Amino acid sequence: MTNLEEALGEIDLLATAVATDAVPTKSALDDKINEHFAGAVVRKDLVKAVRGNAVVPSYVLEYLLGQYAASDDEATIQAGIDSVRQILATHYVNRNEHMLVKSEIRRKGRHRVIDKVTVTLNEKNDVHEAEFENLQVKGVIIDDVTVKQNPKLLVGGVWCICDIEYFHSDDQRVVPWILGSLKPIQVAGVDIDAYYEARKAFTTEEWIDLLMQSIGLNPEQFNERGKLIALTRLIPFVERNYNVVELGPKGTGKSHTFSEFSPNGILISGGEVTVAKLFVNNASGRIGLVGYWDCVAFDEFAANRRTDQNLVNVMKNYLANKSFSRGTSIYGAEASMAFIGNTTHTVPYMLKNSDLFDELPDAYRDPAWLDRIHHYIPGWEVAPIRSEMFATGYGFVVDYLAEVLRAKRSEDFSDKYKGYFTLDNSISTRDQDGIRKTFSGLMKLVHPTGEATADEVRVLLEFAIEGRKRVKDSILRIDATMRDTPVHFRYSDRECAWHDVVSLEESQYPQLYRRDWDATPDAGGRSGGDDDTTVVGSAPAVLVGSGSSGAVGPVQPVDVPLAEGHRDFSAGQKGVSYENLLLPYLRGASKITITDPYIRMPHQGRNLADLLSLLASAKDAADEIDVVLVTTEEPKVEFKQNQLLMLKAIKDASDAVGVRLAVRLDDTIHDRRIETDRGWRIDLGKGLDIWQRPSDNPFDFGRNRQEFRLIGSAFTVHFVKIPVGSEG
């Protein structure tokens, strides 16, 4: 064991080591990805390196990187980056430079461009005509064969690499632009069997991390629940006719997946939707977006207050039956729909005053329309996007993954849980459809061969049940008449034990969640239930034996007897602070030992400082408290100096207010606990680092008030009474 002063004496040596050992290395996962998916993966930070001022989706850039830089060899990568930059500089059309490019085409007679192309049918001349978005050229004749091979050109447009020719004619009616060739930017095809075979080399955790990196997110910045939420956004691309809603705060990346991830999806503004654009144009008979895209996502859907009731009715039928009627014809389509919007109120406010669909236009808060939604993604659990949340490791070229997901749309994994679990019979057919489709989508993503263990299946099934329950419970708030038939969102295992599933907000705010329901919630946020039923999913923070209602309350007075027991906390939960969790058990102690191996990063140091300042404010000004911190030394040389200097700064600040801090560095520890000389031992499941990292917003209330922060991952805290003077 080394004390802080001895470690600080090595700072000069550390600084020298940092200068000679600062070359970044790939992770073991990156090596495995390149080994099994050579040529189909790309380093994700390269997209930002090559983008420049090219306003194109990420899948366009990754398509080019996949052609030139799909390697783990640094020299090949750098050469590929240079090639892609050169291609973009030469062929990408900046909108404000369209006249310069036109002049270049005229001068050379033929030039290759990268642009978004949309095709319309000119009925008068009986020809198809292409329009180039950035080049600002329209009326370019395109042959019928090309249009037939690429029908998305007719709806929404496609990014393409095109050869444009120029030929002037004295006839003013003739467009001088000629389309020499057109190649959509997309992968030609994938070997799905090779994909399955390579999947076997990865553990479930590794595979999920690979998928996270593939959509541009750093898996190290997300807990298990956060990863599932992110992957749920991919289900519309892998599951036919899947309907999902995500409402949450601004800046959490809700629309990123739908705008940047796949050439098979389209993101449109909710206010721009019409029946003709979305379904079919009665005048022309041309089918709309749902006939050509795998996923149609509606951005800013909650802000759309201009509602066409006819659109709502047609959409309602489509969401339920995968078909729609216009005139005398009935059409079918397979497009999934995602509805994305921002919330302006907190979750407890919505639970107290309305429901979780509070932000939607009134026409869409129709219980019949909402009942068609298969899953509700809790966007409020997603932290605002920060720079460190973007992936720097290797992931699939998104176009490659998009084609794999498209190939999986024809498969059905909705019954893969039946070998292990059974849903409660009280769950209606429509509720079961929502659960099964979400489960099927997650299985295709995480276990594409359909093979998984009981525990792996359980995690996905519970998450699917929770998302549909969130929809159903909001409907019950809106339409009280639907409460007459009780529904138990639960499942049984092979031992015939029943497991209830509750949402995080239900367990965190039980009184608000069922504020006007006729049943009284128990500690798990449930009404009644069999004695042998186990609550799973998002369990509330309950101190066993303390009489707690489950919600974290104010600081416990000193004269209230403290009880032994434990508290369980869930990922994404709010309302937890050291003041209401730890301080009641630390009051009056003159000596405290904190054992936590992970006090290394700045936010972890901030947590320690917060606890020490809380002890300082709670004690008498004339008293002093001795605190010993036992932690481990940062193993990476380049970061060790920062850790030691941080601990020294915390010690100086703490000593100044009468909380005398001693730091001991011990690389053999693994437990996380706090012990006091008043006979209490607090076993910390996750140590002091229990919250997600703070946002970049300097005025985020969570920076100064811990109860506004989101819990990072589920953990349990045990409170144990030990004899005073015992070793514990």
XYZ file of C-alpha atoms in Angstrom:
728
model
C 0.000 0.000 0.000
C 1.296 3.440 -0.963
C 0.210 6.787 0.441
C -0.565 9.795 -1.758
C 2.583 11.718 -0.848
C 4.849 8.868 -1.944
C 2.985 8.511 -5.223
C 3.199 12.247 -5.911
C 6.963 11.976 -5.664
C 6.920 9.929 -8.871
C 5.238 12.657 -10.949
C 8.398 13.679 -12.804
C 9.040 10.084 -13.808
C 5.434 9.719 -14.934
C 5.658 12.826 -17.091
C 8.663 11.364 -18.877
C 6.846 8.073 -19.411
C 3.827 9.854 -20.863
C 6.006 11.534 -23.486
C 7.379 8.205 -24.681
C 4.271 6.019 -24.389
C 1.348 8.044 -25.779
C 0.627 6.108 -28.964
C -3.043 4.990 -28.931
C -3.765 1.317 -29.474
C -6.798 -0.583 -30.713
C -8.911 -2.492 -28.208
C -9.149 -6.277 -28.161
C -12.682 -5.933 -29.518
C -11.424 -3.841 -32.444
C -8.904 -6.556 -33.286
C -11.605 -9.219 -33.208
C -13.917 -7.098 -35.382
C -11.244 -6.663 -38.026
C -10.358 -10.335 -37.889
C -13.891 -11.588 -38.577
C -15.355 -8.753 -40.673
C -12.405 -7.589 -42.736
C -13.524 -5.220 -45.484
C -16.981 -4.659 -43.963
C -15.949 -2.407 -41.073
C -14.512 1.052 -40.740
C -13.086 3.159 -37.928
C -15.946 5.393 -36.890
C -13.993 8.540 -36.115
C -12.913 8.683 -39.769
C -16.351 9.960 -40.797
C -15.735 13.243 -39.017
C -12.221 13.397 -40.462
C -13.426 13.231 -44.060
C -16.765 15.051 -43.835
C -15.383 18.580 -44.160
C -18.188 20.826 -45.454
C -19.970 18.002 -47.284
C -23.561 17.956 -46.020
C -24.235 14.274 -46.668
C -25.513 11.438 -44.472
C -22.952 9.332 -42.661
C -23.820 6.265 -44.712
C -22.639 8.085 -47.859
C -19.269 8.844 -46.286
C -18.957 5.347 -44.851
C -19.760 3.867 -48.252
C -16.740 5.718 -49.632
C -14.596 4.836 -46.609
C -15.640 1.213 -47.031
C -14.276 1.330 -50.576
C -10.931 2.879 -49.671
C -10.266 2.647 -45.905
C -11.898 -0.570 -44.643
C -8.707 -1.783 -42.962
C -6.871 -1.780 -39.651
C -3.571 -0.908 -41.312
C -2.759 2.715 -40.472
C -1.012 3.405 -43.788
C -3.972 2.025 -45.749
C -6.379 4.058 -43.623
C -4.492 7.302 -44.210
C -4.271 6.635 -47.942
C -7.986 5.856 -47.959
C -8.822 9.060 -46.114
C -6.836 11.051 -48.642
C -8.660 9.308 -51.493
C -12.099 9.971 -50.008
C -11.237 13.605 -49.345
C -10.094 13.957 -52.930
C -13.284 12.334 -54.226
C -15.455 14.662 -52.134
C -13.435 17.719 -53.135
C -13.703 16.810 -56.808
C -17.171 15.327 -57.126
C -19.392 16.389 -54.203
C -21.600 19.316 -55.143
C -21.811 22.040 -52.527
C -25.114 23.831 -52.926
C -23.483 27.274 -52.917
C -21.053 26.188 -55.641
C -23.589 24.705 -58.046
C -22.901 27.300 -60.753
C -19.168 26.574 -60.612
C -19.825 22.837 -61.073
C -22.200 23.508 -63.967
C -19.515 25.559 -65.639
C -17.030 22.726 -65.099
C -19.407 20.234 -66.747
C -19.844 22.588 -69.704
C -16.075 23.080 -70.040
C -15.178 19.391 -69.830
C -18.286 18.066 -71.543
C -18.642 15.331 -68.893
C -18.132 15.340 -65.111
C -18.882 12.979 -62.222
C -20.934 14.327 -59.305
C -22.161 13.069 -55.911
C -25.636 14.447 -55.280
C -29.118 13.521 -54.122
C -31.315 12.616 -57.095
C -35.125 12.658 -57.215
C -37.160 11.487 -60.203
C -40.627 12.591 -61.365
C -42.818 11.436 -64.228
C -43.534 14.043 -66.891
C -46.967 12.897 -68.066
C -47.089 15.349 -70.984
C -43.918 14.025 -72.579
C -44.252 10.499 -71.159
C -40.708 10.478 -69.747
C -39.030 10.289 -66.363
C -37.018 13.351 -65.371
C -34.298 13.584 -62.735
C -33.664 16.522 -60.430
C -30.291 17.056 -58.725
C -30.757 18.661 -55.319
C -27.450 20.493 -54.799
C -26.580 20.953 -58.453
C -30.001 22.615 -58.859
C -30.620 21.000 -62.220
C -33.991 19.520 -63.179
C -35.649 18.036 -66.228
C -32.754 15.625 -66.954
C -34.060 12.626 -68.908
C -33.486 9.292 -67.139
C -34.255 5.930 -68.732
C -37.118 3.786 -67.479
C -34.885 0.791 -66.729
C -32.817 2.760 -64.229
C -35.970 4.044 -62.551
C -37.415 0.538 -62.351
C -34.216 -0.763 -60.746
C -34.191 2.103 -58.215
C -37.822 2.928 -57.339
C -36.794 5.065 -54.340
C -35.725 7.709 -56.862
C -39.442 8.391 -57.254
C -40.090 8.898 -53.531
C -37.759 10.853 -51.290
C -34.698 10.671 -53.531
C -31.440 8.713 -53.386
C -27.807 9.761 -53.023
C -25.981 8.728 -56.180
C -22.719 8.942 -58.060
C -23.613 10.230 -61.524
C -21.868 11.166 -64.754
C -23.414 14.342 -66.168
C -22.843 15.474 -69.740
C -23.509 18.857 -71.358
C -24.767 19.371 -74.904
C -26.182 22.730 -75.951
C -29.065 22.942 -78.385
C -30.628 25.921 -80.117
C -34.002 24.498 -79.181
C -34.918 26.278 -75.939
C -37.166 23.390 -74.937
C -34.271 20.945 -74.797
C -32.450 20.605 -71.448
C -28.671 20.685 -72.117
C -27.916 18.229 -69.287
C -27.595 14.537 -70.134
C -27.364 11.702 -67.608
C -24.476 9.476 -68.667
C -24.648 7.004 -65.762
C -26.202 6.691 -62.311
C -25.024 4.483 -59.427
C -26.886 4.604 -56.100
C -24.605 4.716 -53.074
C -25.368 1.369 -51.482
C -23.777 -2.016 -50.893
C -24.537 -4.441 -53.714
C -25.184 -7.391 -51.387
C -24.017 -9.240 -48.277
C -23.190 -12.841 -47.423
C -25.657 -13.463 -44.614
C -24.244 -16.932 -43.838
C -20.778 -15.444 -43.308
C -22.398 -12.849 -41.026
C -23.964 -15.637 -38.938
C -20.720 -17.570 -38.753
C -18.713 -14.547 -37.643
C -21.306 -13.730 -34.961
C -20.370 -16.971 -33.164
C -16.925 -15.553 -32.369
C -18.400 -12.769 -30.211
C -19.962 -12.865 -26.778
C -23.337 -11.160 -26.391
C -21.697 -8.184 -24.660
C -19.091 -7.859 -27.416
C -21.721 -8.088 -30.138
C -23.861 -5.388 -28.559
C -20.782 -3.173 -28.299
C -20.048 -3.816 -31.973
C -23.583 -2.759 -32.893
C -23.245 0.349 -30.727
C -20.001 1.300 -32.467
C -21.648 0.600 -35.814
C -24.288 3.271 -35.195
C -21.571 5.675 -34.084
C -21.873 5.441 -30.292
C -19.155 4.645 -27.757
C -20.386 1.628 -25.756
C -18.206 2.572 -22.783
C -20.435 5.599 -22.227
C -23.648 3.570 -21.932
C -24.950 1.097 -19.391
C -26.752 -2.094 -20.440
C -30.147 -0.427 -20.416
C -28.868 2.557 -22.392
C -27.500 0.192 -25.036
C -30.865 -1.564 -25.350
C -32.595 1.790 -25.799
C -30.158 2.729 -28.560
C -30.591 -0.621 -30.316
C -34.381 -0.369 -30.126
C -34.136 2.491 -32.618
C -32.882 -0.070 -35.139
C -35.905 -2.375 -34.855
C -37.908 -0.520 -37.563
C -35.137 -1.455 -40.021
C -35.198 -5.169 -39.153
C -38.911 -5.692 -38.394
C -41.765 -5.169 -40.841
C -44.628 -2.850 -39.878
C -43.139 -1.978 -36.504
C -44.489 1.155 -34.807
C -42.411 2.928 -32.158
C -42.627 6.243 -30.317
C -39.731 8.038 -28.622
C -40.384 11.202 -26.660
C -37.670 12.849 -24.600
C -35.574 15.974 -24.014
C -33.759 17.751 -26.811
C -30.213 16.822 -27.773
C -30.354 13.104 -26.967
C -29.804 11.885 -30.537
C -33.352 10.623 -31.152
C -33.380 11.398 -34.871
C -29.708 10.602 -35.590
C -30.290 6.913 -36.285
C -33.116 7.603 -38.721
C -31.351 10.388 -40.626
C -27.795 9.048 -40.747
C -27.890 5.297 -40.325
C -29.517 3.680 -43.330
C -30.311 4.338 -46.996
C -33.430 2.227 -46.393
C -35.071 4.792 -44.113
C -36.293 8.347 -44.534
C -36.731 11.077 -41.925
C -39.410 13.677 -42.595
C -40.814 16.552 -40.615
C -44.084 15.701 -38.922
C -45.641 18.878 -40.284
C -44.879 17.911 -43.889
C -46.931 14.709 -43.891
C -49.969 14.359 -46.134
C -52.066 11.362 -47.111
C -50.863 11.656 -50.709
C -47.194 11.857 -49.724
C -47.320 9.104 -47.146
C -49.781 6.613 -48.637
C -51.107 7.205 -52.161
C -51.912 10.093 -54.471
C -55.486 9.637 -55.674
C -54.932 11.838 -58.705
C -51.938 9.941 -60.072
C -52.456 6.588 -58.365
C -48.793 6.659 -57.268
C -48.077 4.989 -53.925
C -46.329 7.102 -51.293
C -43.416 6.714 -48.914
C -44.657 3.552 -47.198
C -44.360 1.658 -50.463
C -40.644 2.318 -50.959
C -38.916 2.693 -47.593
C -38.279 0.183 -44.823
C -38.737 2.873 -42.184
C -40.529 6.205 -42.302
C -39.599 8.378 -39.294
C -41.474 11.529 -38.320
C -39.241 14.155 -36.744
C -40.566 16.825 -34.368
C -43.788 14.840 -34.310
C -44.860 16.240 -30.951
C -44.553 19.814 -32.251
C -46.961 19.216 -35.135
C -50.221 20.924 -34.210
C -51.650 21.027 -37.734
C -53.453 17.717 -37.852
C -55.320 16.240 -40.795
C -58.000 13.987 -39.318
C -58.181 12.051 -42.564
C -54.445 11.324 -42.263
C -54.945 10.102 -38.699
C -57.715 7.735 -39.797
C -55.767 6.303 -42.733
C -52.655 5.944 -40.562
C -54.660 4.235 -37.843
C -55.801 1.558 -40.271
C -52.298 1.116 -41.686
C -50.649 0.807 -38.259
C -53.085 -1.952 -37.332
C -53.602 -3.844 -40.581
C -50.528 -3.043 -42.731
C -52.910 -1.772 -45.397
C -54.803 1.369 -46.367
C -57.637 2.174 -48.721
C -57.901 5.153 -51.026
C -60.843 5.412 -53.338
C -61.890 1.919 -54.380
C -58.474 0.316 -53.998
C -56.786 -1.321 -51.025
C -52.995 -1.166 -50.777
C -50.524 -3.026 -48.591
C -47.048 -1.996 -47.484
C -44.307 -3.107 -45.080
C -42.802 0.185 -43.912
C -42.267 0.584 -40.174
C -43.010 3.924 -38.569
C -41.116 5.834 -35.894
C -42.573 8.905 -34.212
C -39.980 11.160 -32.603
C -40.613 14.238 -30.510
C -39.372 16.415 -27.672
C -40.901 16.650 -24.229
C -41.262 19.963 -22.426
C -42.302 18.509 -19.067
C -40.624 16.164 -16.617
C -41.869 12.623 -16.163
C -43.392 13.239 -12.693
C -45.191 16.303 -14.062
C -46.692 14.252 -16.895
C -47.674 11.473 -14.488
C -49.326 13.951 -12.137
C -51.150 16.062 -14.695
C -51.608 13.991 -17.832
C -49.857 10.953 -19.350
C -46.644 10.075 -21.129
C -48.170 11.004 -24.510
C -48.875 14.507 -23.199
C -46.827 16.203 -25.947
C -48.628 14.617 -28.900
C -51.295 16.542 -30.840
C -54.793 15.817 -29.552
C -55.757 13.897 -32.693
C -52.969 11.379 -32.015
C -53.844 10.973 -28.330
C -56.793 8.885 -29.470
C -56.608 5.586 -27.530
C -57.336 3.656 -30.733
C -54.345 5.279 -32.479
C -52.036 4.861 -29.488
C -53.015 1.214 -29.149
C -51.285 0.579 -32.490
C -47.897 1.610 -31.033
C -45.779 -1.429 -30.234
C -43.156 0.207 -28.004
C -42.527 3.487 -26.203
C -38.835 4.372 -25.866
C -38.288 6.434 -22.668
C -36.230 9.254 -24.184
C -35.869 10.949 -20.792
C -33.518 8.141 -19.742
C -31.074 9.044 -22.512
C -28.332 11.493 -21.551
C -27.647 14.478 -23.836
C -25.093 13.641 -26.495
C -21.525 14.619 -25.569
C -18.371 14.432 -27.646
C -17.007 11.432 -25.754
C -20.201 9.486 -26.517
C -19.267 9.135 -30.198
C -17.480 5.957 -31.232
C -13.798 5.927 -32.122
C -13.462 2.174 -32.541
C -14.413 -0.087 -35.440
C -17.956 -0.822 -36.516
C -19.822 -2.080 -39.544
C -19.986 0.152 -42.567
C -23.576 1.221 -41.888
C -24.714 0.403 -45.396
C -23.465 -3.169 -44.924
C -25.382 -3.501 -41.647
C -28.459 -1.897 -43.219
C -28.508 -4.580 -45.920
C -28.151 -7.324 -43.301
C -31.090 -5.903 -41.362
C -33.148 -5.631 -44.534
C -32.451 -9.301 -45.287
C -33.671 -10.200 -41.769
C -37.030 -8.425 -42.204
C -38.546 -11.519 -43.798
C -37.807 -13.658 -40.709
C -39.933 -13.960 -37.584
C -38.312 -14.447 -34.170
C -41.383 -13.457 -32.165
C -41.839 -16.892 -30.568
C -38.214 -17.559 -29.638
C -38.980 -16.928 -25.958
C -41.568 -19.705 -25.716
C -39.022 -22.376 -24.948
C -38.268 -20.588 -21.674
C -41.158 -18.270 -20.750
C -44.934 -17.828 -21.058
C -46.827 -14.522 -21.124
C -49.811 -14.014 -18.824
C -53.149 -14.847 -20.455
C -54.611 -11.503 -19.371
C -52.344 -9.691 -21.842
C -54.505 -8.823 -24.844
C -53.723 -9.856 -28.403
C -52.674 -6.341 -29.365
C -50.442 -6.040 -26.301
C -48.868 -9.381 -27.109
C -48.280 -8.273 -30.700
C -46.344 -5.248 -29.438
C -44.280 -7.332 -27.041
C -43.565 -10.046 -29.604
C -42.552 -7.657 -32.394
C -40.158 -5.747 -30.127
C -38.708 -8.994 -28.823
C -38.364 -10.331 -32.373
C -36.530 -7.205 -33.485
C -34.107 -7.272 -30.567
C -33.435 -10.982 -31.115
C -32.604 -10.386 -34.788
C -30.184 -7.642 -33.776
C -28.470 -9.292 -30.819
C -28.917 -12.998 -31.641
C -29.330 -13.084 -35.433
C -29.281 -16.894 -35.596
C -32.143 -17.116 -33.091
C -30.064 -18.977 -30.509
C -29.807 -17.533 -26.996
C -29.712 -18.651 -23.369
C -32.652 -18.261 -21.006
C -31.019 -15.296 -19.257
C -30.279 -13.574 -22.573
C -33.873 -14.100 -23.701
C -35.204 -12.850 -20.364
C -33.432 -9.495 -20.675
C -34.912 -8.809 -24.110
C -38.377 -10.064 -23.175
C -38.584 -7.889 -20.068
C -37.499 -4.833 -22.028
C -40.115 -5.558 -24.704
C -42.851 -6.018 -22.096
C -41.895 -2.803 -20.335
C -42.086 -0.740 -23.543
C -45.559 -2.011 -24.406
C -46.740 -1.626 -20.805
C -45.696 2.023 -20.959
C -48.029 2.451 -23.931
C -50.926 0.559 -22.354
C -50.746 2.321 -18.993
C -50.857 5.717 -20.704
C -53.924 4.589 -22.652
C -55.588 3.568 -19.383
C -55.003 7.089 -18.099
C -56.649 8.577 -21.164
C -59.572 6.153 -21.310
C -60.665 5.031 -17.855
C -63.259 2.636 -19.303
C -60.451 0.330 -20.436
C -59.444 -0.321 -16.812
C -62.403 -2.637 -16.304
C -60.417 -5.575 -17.642
C -57.326 -6.104 -15.460
C -54.074 -6.780 -17.280
C -50.994 -8.312 -15.668
C -47.807 -7.580 -17.599
C -45.921 -10.573 -16.370
C -44.478 -13.876 -17.524
C -43.779 -17.268 -15.997
C -40.622 -19.337 -16.256
C -40.122 -23.088 -16.496
C -40.570 -23.419 -12.720
C -44.010 -21.752 -13.073
C -42.885 -18.744 -11.044
C -44.501 -15.491 -12.153
C -42.449 -12.339 -12.727
C -44.126 -8.928 -12.938
C -42.507 -6.304 -15.137
C -42.733 -2.659 -14.125
C -41.353 0.402 -15.849
C -38.744 2.588 -14.240
C -41.093 5.554 -13.831
C -43.720 3.266 -12.289
C -41.342 2.050 -9.593
C -39.800 5.479 -9.041
C -43.089 7.403 -8.734
C -45.644 4.790 -7.571
C -48.061 7.315 -6.060
C -48.086 9.457 -9.198
C -48.158 6.535 -11.592
C -51.477 5.235 -10.271
C -52.728 8.488 -8.825
C -56.355 8.017 -9.918
C -56.568 4.236 -10.202
C -58.804 2.412 -7.814
C -56.055 0.150 -6.486
C -53.423 1.136 -3.950
C -49.873 0.502 -5.160
C -47.569 -1.598 -3.109
C -43.843 -1.011 -2.698
C -43.203 -2.210 -6.226
C -45.690 0.181 -7.780
C -48.144 -2.713 -8.364
C -51.700 -3.209 -7.251
C -52.177 -6.520 -5.525
C -50.698 -9.634 -7.066
C -49.821 -13.094 -5.854
C -47.473 -13.443 -2.963
C -45.069 -15.532 -5.047
C -44.797 -12.945 -7.794
C -41.378 -11.406 -8.277
C -41.046 -7.840 -9.522
C -38.437 -7.619 -12.256
C -37.198 -4.960 -14.609
C -36.985 -1.587 -12.920
C -37.178 -2.206 -9.193
C -37.778 0.703 -6.802
C -35.347 1.969 -4.219
C -36.692 0.233 -1.114
C -34.873 -0.070 2.181
C -35.877 -3.463 3.491
C -37.213 -3.258 7.008
C -37.282 0.551 7.068
C -40.889 1.091 6.093
C -39.826 3.091 3.034
C -42.462 3.641 0.335
C -39.906 3.245 -2.411
C -39.328 6.899 -3.261
C -36.134 8.489 -2.031
C -37.127 11.196 0.421
C -35.541 13.990 2.431
C -32.638 13.618 4.820
C -33.501 11.306 7.680
C -33.503 13.087 11.048
C -30.822 12.070 13.506
C -33.302 10.882 16.130
C -34.985 8.405 13.763
C -33.590 4.897 14.355
C -31.556 3.608 11.431
C -32.338 0.170 10.111
C -30.231 -2.539 8.573
C -31.268 -3.634 5.118
C -30.663 -2.773 1.513
C -31.798 -0.435 -1.214
C -32.060 -1.377 -4.881
C -31.642 1.283 -7.552
C -32.338 1.097 -11.280
C -30.575 2.519 -14.312
C -32.048 5.844 -15.387
C -33.538 6.609 -11.967
C -33.456 10.125 -10.523
C -33.877 11.509 -7.013
C -30.843 9.818 -5.446
C -28.182 11.805 -3.608
C -25.502 11.139 -1.005
C -27.569 13.310 1.321
C -30.548 10.971 1.411
C -28.643 7.736 0.791
C -25.465 7.928 2.898
C -25.521 10.928 5.244
C -28.002 9.496 7.789
C -25.549 6.650 8.468
C -22.468 8.914 8.565
C -23.734 11.580 10.959
C -21.828 11.785 14.211
C -18.885 9.667 13.040
C -15.408 11.009 13.782
C -13.573 8.451 11.678
C -14.729 7.163 8.301
C -12.997 4.799 5.874
C -14.052 4.884 2.222
C -12.906 1.973 0.062
C -13.477 2.484 -3.647
C -10.999 1.301 -6.321
C -12.274 3.765 -8.932
C -11.504 7.360 -7.965
C -9.591 8.171 -11.145
C -11.618 10.260 -13.579
C -12.580 13.907 -12.948
C -16.266 13.096 -12.421
C -15.299 10.390 -9.892
C -13.171 12.938 -8.056
C -16.144 15.312 -8.114
C -18.282 12.620 -6.456
C -15.718 12.194 -3.673
C -15.479 15.952 -3.158
C -19.279 16.170 -2.985
C -19.398 13.562 -0.222
C -16.617 15.243 1.762
C -18.272 18.654 1.465
C -21.544 17.111 2.647
C -19.752 15.741 5.731
C -18.246 19.172 6.344
C -21.598 20.935 6.177
C -23.281 18.374 8.473
C -20.727 18.496 11.302
C -20.238 21.130 13.947
C -17.798 23.808 12.777
C -15.560 23.112 15.791
C -15.310 19.371 15.113
C -12.974 17.501 12.820
C -13.516 14.232 10.974
C -10.775 11.859 9.857
C -11.508 10.261 6.514
C -9.324 7.575 4.929
C -9.761 6.911 1.234
C -8.453 3.543 0.020
C -8.361 3.418 -3.760
C -6.308 2.018 -6.634
C -3.756 3.760 -8.782
C -4.575 4.506 -12.417
C -2.784 1.744 -14.424
C -2.268 3.824 -17.560
C 0.870 5.880 -17.185
C -0.404 8.788 -19.247
C -3.374 9.298 -16.871
C -1.717 8.484 -13.526
C -0.344 11.971 -12.996
C -3.767 13.570 -13.438
C -5.281 11.197 -10.886
C -2.663 11.930 -8.232
C -2.870 15.681 -8.720
C -6.669 15.505 -8.522
C -6.550 13.589 -5.229
C -4.052 16.063 -3.819
C -6.334 18.979 -4.730
C -9.319 17.259 -3.086
C -7.264 16.594 0.040
C -6.210 20.248 0.284
C -9.804 21.455 -0.061
C -11.124 18.896 2.419
C -8.465 19.516 5.049
C -9.273 23.229 4.921
C -12.826 22.651 6.197
C -12.023 20.178 8.978
C -12.475 16.919 7.082
C -8.941 15.568 7.195
C -8.410 13.276 4.230
C -5.727 10.593 4.015
C -5.330 8.682 0.753
C -3.973 5.149 0.559
C -3.274 3.471 -2.804
C -3.828 -0.284 -2.760
C -4.054 -2.250 -6.016
C -5.366 -5.390 -4.269
C -8.791 -4.031 -3.261
C -11.984 -4.818 -5.123
C -14.783 -4.221 -2.595
C -16.586 -0.884 -2.363
C -17.703 0.135 1.107
C -17.831 2.839 3.762
C -17.137 2.065 7.442
C -17.613 4.374 10.431
C -16.540 4.343 14.067
C -20.226 4.441 15.033
C -20.750 0.840 13.945
C -22.156 1.152 10.430
C -20.813 -0.474 7.302
C -22.303 0.540 3.970
C -21.573 -1.896 1.151
C -21.673 0.071 -2.078
C -22.531 -2.039 -5.109
C -21.072 0.474 -7.589
C -18.969 2.563 -5.245
C -19.423 6.335 -5.284
C -19.704 6.477 -9.089
C -23.439 5.774 -9.406
C -24.571 8.418 -11.898
C -24.194 8.922 -15.615
C -21.552 11.460 -16.538
C -22.805 15.060 -16.494
C -23.790 16.803 -19.707
C -21.748 19.510 -21.396
C -24.303 22.123 -20.355
C -22.560 24.205 -17.636
C -25.972 25.119 -16.203
C -27.294 21.572 -15.991
C -28.877 21.338 -12.510
C -27.388 17.869 -12.136
C -23.938 19.419 -11.839
C -24.826 20.935 -8.470
C -27.759 18.833 -7.306
C -27.247 15.094 -7.358
C -30.961 14.270 -7.265
C -31.317 15.636 -10.815
C -28.770 13.178 -12.178
C -29.603 9.875 -13.883
C -28.414 6.658 -12.247
C -25.861 5.019 -14.546
C -26.581 1.325 -14.015
C -28.529 -0.764 -11.522
C -26.908 -1.339 -8.124
C -27.671 -2.312 -4.540
C -26.519 -0.699 -1.289
C -26.438 -2.773 1.917
C -26.517 -1.204 5.386
C -24.934 -3.448 8.017
C -24.659 -2.808 11.768
C -21.374 -4.075 13.191
C -20.002 -3.957 16.740
C -18.053 -0.783 17.401
C -14.341 -1.521 17.145
C -14.882 -4.592 14.949
C -12.906 -5.039 11.749
C -16.250 -5.483 9.841
